[in-house]
Amino acid sequence: MCGISAIASHRPVAGSLLQCLKNLEYRGYDSCGMAIFDQGKIELRKNVGHVAKVDEVEQFHEMQGQIGIAHTRWATHGGVTQANSHPHASNDGTFVVVHNGIFSNYQALRNELKSKGFVFHSDTDTEVLANLLQDLYVGIGDVEKTFVAAVKRLEGSYAVAVLTPYLPNQILGAKKDSPLVLGLGDGENYLTSDINAYISQTRDTVLLGDLEYVIVSKENYQVKSLVTGETLHKEVIQVQWDKETAKMGGYSHFMLKEIFDQPQTVNNALAIDDTQIQAVAERFLSKTHNFACGVGTTFYVAMVTSYLFKRYAGLYVPAVSSDEFPTLLPLSADQHTLFFSQSGETYDTRMAVRAAQNAGGATSAVVNVVGSSISQMVDQCIFQGSGPEICVVSTKAAFSQVVIGWRIAMRVGRLNGTLPAAEEQRILGVLASFSDLLERTLNEESGFIRQLAKKTSHIHNWLFMGKDIYYPVALESALKMKEVTYLHAEGLPAGFLKHGTLAMVDEKLYSLFFLPSPEEGELYRSTLAAIEEVKARNGVVVSFATEDNHEAREKMDYCIQLPKLPKELNPLMQLVLAQLFSYYSALHLGLNIDKPRNLAKSVTVG
Ligand code: M6R
């Protein structure tokens, strides 16, 4: 997640662009920059660090001109360096670009442009668009047509804004699967990632749709379809949010926003370059012993991954909690460990990485924060590109890690001959279909889940249960519930119930079961059997089922309805719906959801 701002105005824009950068800083704060057109040329300043720090160094206010673009970056491709900061200029400086999202085909475009003599100064995917525009303009000679031709060659997700001296009074922008909105001011117009950028100046907003582009000047704008080229007549809406609400994109809390960000998070995780997945997968095959490691939520991500390694690669990859890793394992050089960490700074995980490395073992990691300690310590790092996660409790970052772990497990399976290539492709297709389904289900089920949370928020003791991959899903969901509601939720394997915990069950104990789909055969049957064990002792059961699964629904007191979905997506869907249940329970209890008591986003001490 990055923040784009662009302004065409009747007055100098440097000050307003700086304010936009500050307003969008929550979307990313690795680096920032600005490009402003004045007197026939574009001046570009950018550097690493928070906006205030970069402004001290670059003195943005000195820049002259009434039209410009700016960007605050959350690194996805390439480290946190001045060269990788946005805006990016084409080789001859005639096209300057800011971008949010990932061009998944950037490597192919980059190679193509290199073969034509273009030189790249950064490791970013964004720079290819600047050079592609320069390249295409030579043949087309019209900026708008060049822009459309270039954008049509992009794959993946993007919101872009482009400045060029060939069109000195206008800014071009386009979007697909990344946000971009138009703010209509008095003698000036804004094109930004969200309304938070300009809400202190204007509330008149045009929401741009996917595969639409816009040409913005200080007095006018025109929105067109990238597909048909026709002009689109868009409604101007009046945004009523206050500034804080705007920052949360209209959601009441960052947790809710981040839960609803997850359809996009899945796409970002799937857009990660295949070579990175392959590189980590190869490390699994280079050693005799492999482990997956994280702590708190990321330990549960490691556990989910462990089940996926069994399923797709026929391997037992034990999941180990970072805090136990150095003492539990006989560490050696013949080991590889895959670490998960949102922040990349967690003390326990850093110590586990160090312990693995001290023994000579290989290390790789999936990390959200570029430039973080763990990303620099390990031999191989995949940046998950989930964007900043502001809420202390992890939702979207963990979810993205699960998808990336899924891809790694499947690739190891393909490399060791367990998983046919066609099956890997099929499952990737299933995962790619998840985004739309998840978005729809979140919208459809929110109302019911909210009501359910209201009915049950007085319950102080919960059991969260599942089998197989649903077991770590239950553990993670119980942790989420504890973190935001301070209620007791114990996660356990459904098969474990009758070995002791069943003694607790009575009409006052509520159980949330994560239920496999009937297609999963014995797994489904044995989970249903556990539900029956609870029902037989008058326990109250909440679980998940599709509308037509009468057999399961009859056994539940409350059923959260699932859409028809491929069995692979069933645990993922339940994980997200359980996040929502925790959120609404905490909301009903009136708790500080984004900053629960006693917790910190990044636990950097032992
Ligand atoms: O930044 P990390 O992913 O390394 O953090 C690990 C845990 O501290 C973290 O997941 C913690 O459990 C969260 N509060 C979960 O919501």
Coordinates of C-alpha atoms and ligand atoms in Angstrom, one line a residue:
M1 CA 0.0 0.0 0.0
C2 CA 1.4 3.4 -1.0
G3 CA -0.1 6.9 -1.2
I4 CA -0.5 8.7 -4.5
S5 CA -1.3 12.4 -4.7
A6 CA -1.5 14.6 -7.7
I7 CA -2.8 18.2 -7.9
A8 CA -3.5 20.5 -10.8
S9 CA -4.1 24.0 -9.4
H10 CA -4.3 27.8 -10.1
R11 CA -1.7 28.2 -7.3
P12 CA 1.7 26.7 -6.4
V13 CA 1.1 23.1 -5.3
A14 CA 4.2 22.2 -3.3
G15 CA 2.6 23.0 0.1
S16 CA -0.6 21.2 -0.7
L17 CA 1.2 18.2 -2.0
L18 CA 3.3 18.1 1.2
Q19 CA 0.1 18.1 3.2
C20 CA -1.3 15.3 1.0
L21 CA 1.9 13.3 1.7
K22 CA 1.4 13.8 5.5
N23 CA -2.3 12.9 5.2
L24 CA -1.5 9.7 3.4
E25 CA 1.6 8.7 5.4
Y26 CA -0.4 6.0 7.2
R27 CA -0.5 4.2 3.8
G28 CA 3.3 3.9 3.8
Y29 CA 6.3 5.6 5.3
D30 CA 9.5 4.1 3.9
S31 CA 10.2 7.1 1.6
C32 CA 8.5 9.8 -0.3
G33 CA 8.9 12.2 -3.1
M34 CA 7.4 14.9 -5.3
A35 CA 7.6 16.0 -8.9
I36 CA 6.4 19.4 -10.0
F37 CA 6.2 20.9 -13.5
D38 CA 7.4 24.5 -13.9
Q39 CA 8.8 26.5 -16.8
G40 CA 9.0 23.7 -19.3
K41 CA 10.6 21.1 -17.1
I42 CA 9.8 18.7 -14.3
E43 CA 11.7 18.9 -11.0
L44 CA 11.9 15.8 -9.0
R45 CA 12.9 15.4 -5.3
K46 CA 12.7 12.2 -3.2
N47 CA 14.4 10.5 -0.4
V48 CA 14.0 7.8 2.3
G49 CA 12.3 8.2 5.6
H50 CA 9.2 9.7 7.1
V51 CA 7.6 12.7 5.3
A52 CA 8.8 15.2 7.9
K53 CA 12.4 13.9 7.7
V54 CA 12.5 13.9 3.9
D55 CA 11.0 17.4 3.8
E56 CA 13.9 18.6 6.1
V57 CA 16.4 17.2 3.6
E58 CA 14.7 17.9 0.3
Q59 CA 12.9 21.2 1.2
F60 CA 9.8 20.4 -0.9
H61 CA 8.4 24.0 -0.3
E62 CA 11.2 25.4 -2.5
M63 CA 9.7 23.7 -5.5
Q64 CA 7.8 26.0 -7.9
G65 CA 4.8 25.1 -10.2
Q66 CA 1.1 24.7 -10.2
I67 CA 0.9 21.0 -11.2
G68 CA 2.6 18.1 -9.6
I69 CA 2.5 14.5 -8.3
A70 CA 3.7 13.0 -5.0
H71 CA 4.0 9.6 -3.4
T72 CA 4.6 8.1 0.0
R73 CA 6.0 4.5 -0.3
W74 CA 5.4 1.2 1.3
A75 CA 8.1 -0.8 -0.4
T76 CA 7.1 -3.9 -2.4
H77 CA 9.7 -4.3 -5.2
G78 CA 13.2 -3.2 -4.2
G79 CA 14.6 -2.0 -0.8
V80 CA 14.1 1.3 0.9
T81 CA 16.5 3.4 -1.1
Q82 CA 16.4 6.9 -2.7
A83 CA 16.6 5.3 -6.1
N84 CA 13.6 3.1 -5.4
S85 CA 11.5 6.0 -4.0
H86 CA 8.8 7.5 -6.2
P87 CA 8.2 9.4 -8.5
H88 CA 10.1 7.6 -11.2
A89 CA 11.2 9.3 -14.4
S90 CA 11.7 7.8 -17.9
N91 CA 15.3 7.9 -19.2
D92 CA 14.8 11.2 -21.0
G93 CA 12.8 12.7 -18.1
T94 CA 9.7 13.3 -20.2
F95 CA 7.3 10.9 -18.3
V96 CA 7.2 10.9 -14.5
V97 CA 5.2 8.3 -12.7
V98 CA 3.8 7.4 -9.2
H99 CA 2.2 4.1 -8.6
N100 CA 0.4 2.0 -5.9
G101 CA 0.1 -1.7 -6.5
I102 CA 2.2 -4.3 -8.3
F103 CA 2.8 -4.7 -12.0
S104 CA 3.0 -8.5 -12.0
N105 CA 4.5 -8.6 -15.6
Y106 CA 7.1 -5.9 -14.9
Q107 CA 10.0 -8.2 -15.3
A108 CA 9.1 -9.1 -18.9
L109 CA 8.4 -5.4 -19.7
R110 CA 11.7 -4.5 -18.1
N111 CA 13.6 -7.0 -20.2
E112 CA 11.9 -5.8 -23.4
L113 CA 12.8 -2.2 -22.6
K114 CA 16.3 -3.1 -21.7
S115 CA 16.7 -4.8 -25.1
K116 CA 15.8 -1.5 -26.7
G117 CA 18.5 0.3 -24.8
F118 CA 16.6 1.6 -21.8
V119 CA 18.6 1.8 -18.5
F120 CA 17.0 1.2 -15.2
H121 CA 18.0 3.1 -12.1
S122 CA 15.8 1.4 -9.6
D123 CA 14.6 -2.2 -8.7
T124 CA 11.0 -1.1 -8.8
D125 CA 8.2 -2.3 -11.1
T126 CA 7.1 1.3 -11.4
E127 CA 10.0 2.5 -13.4
V128 CA 9.0 0.3 -16.3
L129 CA 5.8 2.3 -16.8
A130 CA 7.8 5.6 -17.1
N131 CA 10.1 4.1 -19.8
L132 CA 7.3 2.3 -21.5
L133 CA 5.5 5.6 -21.9
Q134 CA 8.7 7.2 -23.3
D135 CA 9.1 4.3 -25.7
L136 CA 5.5 4.2 -27.0
Y137 CA 5.3 8.0 -27.3
V138 CA 7.9 8.0 -30.0
G139 CA 5.6 5.9 -32.3
I140 CA 2.2 7.4 -31.2
G141 CA 3.0 11.0 -30.7
D142 CA -0.1 11.7 -28.6
V143 CA 0.0 11.6 -24.8
E144 CA -3.5 10.3 -24.1
K145 CA -3.2 7.5 -26.7
T146 CA 0.3 6.6 -25.4
F147 CA -1.0 6.5 -21.9
V148 CA -3.8 4.1 -22.8
A149 CA -1.5 1.9 -24.9
A150 CA 1.0 1.7 -22.0
V151 CA -1.6 1.0 -19.3
K152 CA -3.2 -1.7 -21.4
R153 CA 0.1 -3.6 -21.3
L154 CA 0.2 -3.7 -17.5
E155 CA -0.9 -6.7 -15.6
G156 CA -1.5 -7.0 -11.8
S157 CA -2.9 -4.2 -9.7
Y158 CA -2.3 -0.5 -10.1
A159 CA -3.3 3.0 -9.5
V160 CA -1.0 5.4 -11.3
A161 CA -0.6 9.2 -11.9
V162 CA 1.6 10.5 -14.7
L163 CA 3.1 14.0 -15.3
T164 CA 4.7 15.0 -18.6
P165 CA 5.8 18.3 -20.2
Y166 CA 4.1 17.1 -23.4
L167 CA 0.8 17.9 -21.6
P168 CA 1.8 20.7 -19.2
N169 CA -1.6 21.5 -17.7
Q170 CA -2.9 18.0 -17.2
I171 CA -2.3 14.9 -15.1
L172 CA -3.2 11.4 -16.3
G173 CA -4.3 8.6 -13.9
A174 CA -5.7 5.1 -14.2
K175 CA -6.7 2.3 -11.9
K176 CA -7.2 -1.4 -11.6
D177 CA -7.6 -3.2 -8.2
S178 CA -6.0 -0.3 -6.3
P179 CA -7.8 2.8 -5.1
L180 CA -7.8 6.2 -6.9
V181 CA -10.2 9.0 -6.2
L182 CA -10.7 12.4 -7.7
G183 CA -11.3 15.5 -5.4
L184 CA -12.9 18.5 -7.0
G185 CA -11.7 21.8 -5.4
D186 CA -12.1 25.4 -6.2
G187 CA -9.8 26.1 -9.1
E188 CA -7.9 22.9 -8.4
N189 CA -8.4 19.2 -8.6
Y190 CA -6.9 16.3 -6.8
L191 CA -6.1 12.7 -7.8
T192 CA -5.2 10.6 -4.8
S193 CA -5.2 7.2 -3.3
D194 CA -8.0 8.1 -0.9
I195 CA -10.0 11.1 0.2
N196 CA -7.9 11.5 3.4
A197 CA -5.4 13.3 1.2
Y198 CA -7.6 16.3 0.4
I199 CA -10.5 16.2 2.8
S200 CA -9.5 19.5 4.5
Q201 CA -9.8 21.2 1.0
T202 CA -12.9 19.6 -0.6
R203 CA -15.5 17.0 0.0
D204 CA -16.6 16.7 -3.6
T205 CA -15.4 13.3 -4.8
V206 CA -15.6 11.2 -7.9
L207 CA -14.9 7.5 -7.2
L208 CA -13.0 6.0 -10.1
G209 CA -13.7 2.4 -11.2
D210 CA -11.4 -0.4 -12.3
L211 CA -10.1 -0.1 -15.9
E212 CA -11.0 3.6 -16.0
Y213 CA -8.6 6.5 -16.7
V214 CA -8.9 10.2 -16.0
I215 CA -7.4 13.4 -17.4
V216 CA -7.3 16.1 -14.8
S217 CA -6.6 19.8 -15.2
K218 CA -7.2 22.6 -12.6
E219 CA -10.7 23.2 -13.9
N220 CA -11.8 20.1 -15.6
Y221 CA -11.6 16.4 -15.6
Q222 CA -12.7 13.6 -18.0
V223 CA -13.1 10.0 -17.0
K224 CA -13.0 7.4 -19.8
S225 CA -13.1 3.6 -20.1
L226 CA -9.7 2.0 -20.7
V227 CA -11.5 -0.8 -22.6
T228 CA -13.9 1.1 -24.9
G229 CA -12.4 4.6 -24.8
E230 CA -15.8 6.1 -24.2
T231 CA -16.3 9.1 -21.9
L232 CA -18.0 8.1 -18.6
H233 CA -20.3 10.3 -16.7
K234 CA -19.5 9.9 -13.1
E235 CA -21.6 10.9 -10.1
V236 CA -20.0 13.6 -7.8
I237 CA -20.5 12.5 -4.2
Q238 CA -20.2 14.7 -1.1
V239 CA -18.1 12.9 1.5
Q240 CA -19.3 13.4 5.1
W241 CA -16.5 11.7 7.0
D242 CA -14.3 13.5 9.4
K243 CA -10.5 13.3 9.0
E244 CA -10.0 10.4 11.3
T245 CA -12.7 8.4 9.7
A246 CA -11.3 9.2 6.3
K247 CA -8.0 7.7 7.3
M248 CA -9.7 4.5 8.0
G249 CA -11.4 4.7 4.6
G250 CA -14.8 5.1 6.2
Y251 CA -14.5 2.0 8.4
S252 CA -14.9 2.6 12.2
H253 CA -11.6 0.9 13.1
F254 CA -8.4 -0.1 11.4
M255 CA -9.2 -3.7 12.3
L256 CA -12.4 -3.7 10.3
K257 CA -10.7 -1.9 7.4
E258 CA -7.8 -4.4 7.5
I259 CA -10.3 -7.3 7.5
F260 CA -12.0 -5.8 4.5
D261 CA -8.6 -5.2 2.8
Q262 CA -8.1 -8.9 2.6
P263 CA -9.5 -9.6 -0.8
Q264 CA -6.8 -7.2 -2.1
T265 CA -4.2 -8.8 0.2
V266 CA -4.9 -12.2 -1.5
N267 CA -4.3 -10.7 -4.9
N268 CA -1.0 -9.0 -3.7
A269 CA 0.2 -12.3 -2.3
L270 CA -0.6 -14.1 -5.6
A271 CA 1.1 -11.4 -7.6
I272 CA 4.5 -11.9 -5.9
D273 CA 7.0 -12.9 -8.5
D274 CA 7.2 -16.6 -9.0
T275 CA 11.0 -16.6 -8.9
Q276 CA 10.8 -15.6 -5.2
I277 CA 8.6 -18.5 -4.4
Q278 CA 10.9 -20.8 -6.3
A279 CA 14.0 -19.5 -4.5
V280 CA 12.5 -20.3 -1.1
A281 CA 11.1 -23.6 -2.3
E282 CA 14.6 -24.7 -3.5
R283 CA 16.0 -24.0 0.0
F284 CA 13.5 -26.6 1.3
L285 CA 15.1 -29.2 -0.9
S286 CA 18.7 -28.2 -0.1
K287 CA 18.5 -29.5 3.5
T288 CA 17.5 -32.7 5.3
H289 CA 15.4 -30.9 8.0
N290 CA 13.0 -28.1 7.5
F291 CA 11.0 -26.0 10.0
A292 CA 8.4 -23.3 9.9
C293 CA 8.7 -20.7 12.7
G294 CA 6.9 -17.6 14.0
V295 CA 5.3 -16.4 17.3
G296 CA 1.8 -15.5 18.3
T297 CA -0.2 -15.2 15.1
T298 CA 2.7 -16.0 12.9
F299 CA 3.3 -19.3 14.8
Y300 CA -0.2 -20.2 13.8
V301 CA 0.6 -19.2 10.2
A302 CA 3.6 -21.5 10.5
M303 CA 1.2 -24.3 11.7
V304 CA -1.1 -23.8 8.8
T305 CA 1.9 -24.0 6.5
S306 CA 2.9 -27.2 8.1
Y307 CA -0.4 -28.9 7.2
L308 CA 0.1 -27.6 3.6
F309 CA 3.5 -29.1 3.4
K310 CA 2.1 -32.4 4.3
R311 CA -0.8 -32.0 1.9
Y312 CA 1.1 -30.8 -1.2
A313 CA 4.7 -31.9 -0.7
G314 CA 4.3 -35.0 1.5
L315 CA 6.8 -33.5 4.0
Y316 CA 6.6 -33.1 7.7
V317 CA 7.8 -29.5 8.3
P318 CA 7.3 -29.0 12.1
A319 CA 6.0 -25.6 13.1
V320 CA 8.0 -24.2 16.1
S321 CA 7.1 -21.1 18.1
S322 CA 10.0 -18.6 17.9
D323 CA 10.3 -18.3 21.7
E324 CA 10.9 -22.1 22.0
F325 CA 12.9 -22.6 18.9
P326 CA 16.4 -22.1 20.3
T327 CA 15.8 -24.5 23.3
L328 CA 13.6 -27.1 21.7
L329 CA 15.5 -28.0 18.6
P330 CA 18.9 -29.7 18.2
L331 CA 20.1 -27.1 15.7
S332 CA 22.5 -28.0 12.9
A333 CA 23.8 -26.9 9.6
D334 CA 21.6 -29.4 7.8
Q335 CA 18.5 -27.4 8.5
H336 CA 16.4 -24.8 6.8
T337 CA 13.9 -22.7 8.6
L338 CA 11.1 -20.5 7.0
F339 CA 10.3 -17.6 9.4
F340 CA 7.1 -15.6 9.3
S341 CA 7.0 -12.0 10.8
Q342 CA 4.7 -9.1 9.9
S343 CA 7.0 -6.5 11.5
G344 CA 10.3 -8.2 10.9
E345 CA 11.4 -6.9 14.3
T346 CA 10.0 -9.4 16.8
Y347 CA 12.6 -10.2 19.4
D348 CA 11.7 -13.9 19.8
T349 CA 11.8 -14.5 16.0
R350 CA 15.1 -12.5 15.6
M351 CA 16.6 -14.7 18.3
A352 CA 15.4 -17.8 16.6
V353 CA 16.9 -16.7 13.2
R354 CA 20.2 -16.0 15.0
A355 CA 20.1 -19.4 16.7
A356 CA 19.5 -21.1 13.3
Q357 CA 22.2 -19.2 11.7
N358 CA 24.7 -19.7 14.5
A359 CA 24.3 -23.5 13.9
G360 CA 25.0 -22.9 10.2
G361 CA 21.5 -23.5 9.0
A362 CA 19.8 -21.9 6.1
T363 CA 17.0 -19.3 6.7
S364 CA 14.3 -17.7 4.7
A365 CA 11.4 -15.4 5.7
V366 CA 8.1 -13.9 4.7
V367 CA 8.0 -10.4 6.1
N368 CA 5.8 -7.4 5.6
V369 CA 8.1 -4.5 6.5
V370 CA 10.8 -3.9 4.0
G371 CA 14.2 -3.0 5.5
S372 CA 13.2 -4.6 8.8
S373 CA 15.8 -6.6 10.8
I374 CA 14.6 -10.1 10.0
S375 CA 14.4 -9.3 6.3
Q376 CA 18.1 -8.3 6.4
M377 CA 19.2 -11.2 8.5
V378 CA 17.8 -14.1 6.5
D379 CA 19.4 -15.7 3.3
Q380 CA 16.2 -15.3 1.3
C381 CA 13.3 -12.9 2.0
I382 CA 9.8 -12.6 0.4
F383 CA 8.1 -9.3 1.0
Q384 CA 4.5 -9.9 1.3
G385 CA 3.3 -6.5 0.2
S386 CA 0.2 -6.4 2.5
G387 CA 0.6 -2.7 3.1
P388 CA 0.9 -1.2 6.6
E389 CA -1.1 -3.0 9.2
I390 CA -2.1 -0.4 11.8
C391 CA -4.3 -2.3 14.1
V392 CA -2.2 -4.0 16.8
V393 CA -3.9 -7.4 16.1
S394 CA -2.8 -9.0 12.9
T395 CA -5.4 -9.9 10.3
K396 CA -4.5 -9.1 6.7
A397 CA -0.8 -9.6 7.2
A398 CA -1.3 -13.1 8.6
F399 CA -3.8 -13.9 5.9
S400 CA -1.3 -12.9 3.2
Q401 CA 1.4 -15.1 4.8
V402 CA -0.9 -18.1 4.7
V403 CA -1.4 -17.6 0.9
I404 CA 2.4 -17.2 0.4
G405 CA 3.1 -20.3 2.6
W406 CA 0.5 -22.1 0.4
R407 CA 2.4 -21.1 -2.7
I408 CA 5.7 -22.2 -1.3
A409 CA 4.3 -25.6 -0.1
M410 CA 2.9 -26.3 -3.5
R411 CA 6.1 -25.3 -5.3
V412 CA 8.1 -27.6 -3.0
G413 CA 5.6 -30.4 -3.9
R414 CA 6.1 -29.7 -7.5
L415 CA 9.9 -29.7 -7.2
N416 CA 9.9 -33.0 -5.3
G417 CA 7.5 -34.6 -7.6
T418 CA 4.5 -34.9 -5.2
L419 CA 2.3 -32.3 -6.9
P420 CA 1.7 -32.3 -10.6
A421 CA 2.2 -28.9 -12.3
A422 CA -1.4 -28.9 -13.5
E423 CA -2.7 -29.4 -10.0
E424 CA -0.5 -26.5 -8.8
Q425 CA -2.0 -24.3 -11.5
R426 CA -5.6 -25.4 -10.7
I427 CA -5.1 -24.5 -7.0
L428 CA -3.5 -21.2 -7.9
G429 CA -6.7 -20.6 -10.0
V430 CA -8.8 -21.5 -7.0
L431 CA -6.9 -19.1 -4.8
A432 CA -7.2 -16.3 -7.4
S433 CA -10.9 -16.8 -7.4
F434 CA -11.0 -16.1 -3.6
S435 CA -10.8 -12.4 -3.7
D436 CA -14.2 -11.7 -5.2
L437 CA -15.9 -14.4 -3.2
L438 CA -14.4 -13.1 0.0
E439 CA -15.4 -9.6 -0.7
R440 CA -19.0 -10.7 -1.4
T441 CA -19.2 -12.9 1.6
L442 CA -17.8 -10.3 4.0
N443 CA -20.5 -7.9 2.8
E444 CA -23.3 -10.5 2.9
E445 CA -22.4 -12.0 6.3
S446 CA -21.4 -8.9 8.3
G447 CA -25.0 -8.2 9.5
F448 CA -25.5 -11.7 10.8
I449 CA -22.1 -11.9 12.4
R450 CA -22.7 -8.6 14.1
Q451 CA -26.0 -9.8 15.5
L452 CA -24.5 -13.0 16.7
A453 CA -21.6 -11.2 18.4
K454 CA -24.2 -9.0 20.2
K455 CA -26.1 -12.1 21.4
T456 CA -22.9 -13.9 22.6
S457 CA -20.7 -11.1 23.9
H458 CA -21.7 -11.9 27.5
I459 CA -20.1 -15.4 27.2
H460 CA -16.8 -15.5 29.1
N461 CA -15.6 -18.9 28.1
W462 CA -15.3 -20.3 24.6
L463 CA -13.7 -23.3 23.1
F464 CA -12.6 -22.8 19.4
M465 CA -12.0 -26.2 17.7
G466 CA -11.0 -27.7 14.4
K467 CA -9.2 -30.6 12.9
D468 CA -6.3 -30.8 10.5
I469 CA -5.7 -27.3 9.0
Y470 CA -8.8 -26.1 10.8
Y471 CA -7.0 -26.7 14.0
P472 CA -4.4 -23.8 13.6
V473 CA -7.3 -21.8 12.1
A474 CA -9.1 -22.4 15.4
L475 CA -6.0 -21.4 17.4
E476 CA -5.5 -18.2 15.5
S477 CA -9.2 -17.3 15.8
A478 CA -9.1 -17.9 19.6
L479 CA -6.0 -15.7 19.9
K480 CA -7.9 -12.9 17.9
M481 CA -10.9 -13.3 20.2
K482 CA -8.7 -13.0 23.3
E483 CA -6.7 -10.1 22.0
V484 CA -9.7 -7.8 21.2
T485 CA -12.4 -8.9 23.6
Y486 CA -10.3 -10.0 26.7
L487 CA -12.7 -13.0 26.9
H488 CA -11.3 -16.5 27.4
A489 CA -11.2 -18.5 24.1
E490 CA -9.3 -21.7 24.2
G491 CA -8.2 -23.2 20.9
L492 CA -7.9 -26.9 20.7
P493 CA -7.9 -29.8 18.2
A494 CA -11.5 -31.1 17.9
G495 CA -10.3 -34.6 18.5
F496 CA -8.7 -33.6 21.8
L497 CA -12.0 -32.6 23.3
K498 CA -13.0 -36.0 24.6
H499 CA -9.6 -36.4 26.3
G500 CA -10.4 -34.0 29.1
T501 CA -11.8 -30.7 28.1
L502 CA -15.3 -32.2 27.6
A503 CA -15.6 -32.1 31.4
M504 CA -16.1 -28.4 31.2
V505 CA -19.0 -28.5 28.8
D506 CA -22.4 -27.4 30.0
E507 CA -25.1 -25.0 28.8
K508 CA -22.9 -22.0 29.8
L509 CA -19.9 -23.0 27.6
Y510 CA -20.0 -21.9 24.0
S511 CA -18.0 -23.7 21.3
L512 CA -17.0 -22.4 17.9
F513 CA -16.3 -25.2 15.5
F514 CA -14.4 -24.8 12.2
L515 CA -16.2 -27.3 10.0
P516 CA -14.6 -28.9 6.9
S517 CA -16.9 -29.2 3.9
P518 CA -18.7 -32.5 3.3
E519 CA -16.3 -33.0 0.4
E520 CA -13.5 -33.5 2.9
G521 CA -15.0 -36.8 3.9
E522 CA -13.7 -38.2 7.2
L523 CA -12.5 -34.8 8.3
Y524 CA -16.0 -33.4 8.0
R525 CA -17.6 -36.5 9.7
S526 CA -15.2 -36.5 12.7
T527 CA -15.7 -32.8 13.2
L528 CA -19.5 -33.3 13.2
A529 CA -19.0 -36.1 15.7
A530 CA -17.2 -33.6 18.0
I531 CA -20.0 -31.1 17.6
E532 CA -22.4 -33.9 18.7
E533 CA -20.3 -34.6 21.8
V534 CA -20.7 -31.0 22.8
K535 CA -24.4 -30.9 22.0
A536 CA -25.0 -34.1 24.0
R537 CA -23.7 -32.2 27.1
N538 CA -26.0 -29.2 26.4
G539 CA -23.1 -27.1 25.2
V540 CA -23.9 -24.3 22.8
V541 CA -22.4 -24.6 19.3
V542 CA -21.6 -22.0 16.8
S543 CA -20.2 -23.2 13.4
F544 CA -20.2 -22.6 9.7
A545 CA -22.1 -24.3 6.9
T546 CA -23.5 -23.7 3.4
E547 CA -27.2 -23.1 3.1
D548 CA -27.9 -26.6 1.8
N549 CA -26.0 -28.5 4.4
H550 CA -29.0 -29.3 6.5
E551 CA -27.3 -32.2 8.3
A552 CA -24.7 -29.9 9.8
R553 CA -27.0 -26.9 10.4
E554 CA -29.4 -29.0 12.5
K555 CA -26.6 -29.8 15.0
M556 CA -25.7 -26.1 15.5
D557 CA -27.3 -23.5 17.7
Y558 CA -26.0 -20.7 15.5
C559 CA -24.8 -21.1 11.9
I560 CA -22.6 -18.6 10.1
Q561 CA -23.6 -19.2 6.5
L562 CA -20.9 -20.0 3.9
P563 CA -21.2 -19.5 0.2
K564 CA -20.7 -22.5 -2.1
L565 CA -16.9 -22.6 -2.4
P566 CA -14.1 -24.9 -3.4
K567 CA -12.9 -27.0 -0.4
E568 CA -9.5 -25.4 -0.5
L569 CA -11.0 -22.0 0.4
N570 CA -13.2 -23.3 3.2
P571 CA -10.6 -22.8 6.1
L572 CA -9.5 -19.4 4.7
M573 CA -13.1 -18.2 4.6
Q574 CA -13.8 -19.3 8.1
L575 CA -10.6 -17.7 9.4
V576 CA -11.7 -14.3 8.0
L577 CA -15.3 -14.7 9.2
A578 CA -14.0 -15.5 12.7
Q579 CA -11.9 -12.3 12.6
L580 CA -15.1 -10.4 11.9
F581 CA -16.8 -12.2 14.8
S582 CA -14.0 -11.2 17.2
Y583 CA -14.2 -7.6 15.9
Y584 CA -18.0 -7.3 16.4
S585 CA -17.7 -8.9 19.8
A586 CA -15.2 -6.3 20.9
L587 CA -17.2 -3.6 19.3
H588 CA -20.3 -4.6 21.3
L589 CA -18.2 -4.7 24.5
G590 CA -17.0 -1.1 23.7
L591 CA -13.3 -2.0 23.9
N592 CA -10.3 -0.3 22.4
I593 CA -10.1 -2.5 19.3
D594 CA -7.2 -1.1 17.4
K595 CA -5.0 -0.9 20.6
P596 CA -6.0 -3.6 23.0
R597 CA -4.7 -3.3 26.5
N598 CA -1.3 -4.6 27.4
L599 CA -0.3 -5.2 23.7
A600 CA 2.1 -3.6 21.3
K601 CA 2.2 -4.0 17.5
S602 CA 5.8 -5.0 17.4
V603 CA 7.3 -6.9 20.4
T604 CA 11.0 -6.0 20.1
V605 CA 12.1 -7.1 23.6
G606 CA 12.6 -10.5 25.1
Ligands
M6R1 O1 5.5 -8.8 13.7 P1 5.4 -10.3 14.0 O2 4.5 -11.0 12.9 O3 6.7 -11.0 14.1 O4 4.6 -10.4 15.4 C1 4.4 -11.7 15.9 C2 3.4 -11.6 17.1 O5 3.9 -10.7 18.1 C3 2.0 -11.1 16.6 O6 1.5 -11.9 15.6 C4 1.0 -11.0 17.7 O7 0.7 -12.3 18.2 C5 -0.2 -10.2 17.3 N1 -0.7 -9.4 18.4 C6 -1.3 -11.0 16.7 O8 -2.5 -10.4 16.5

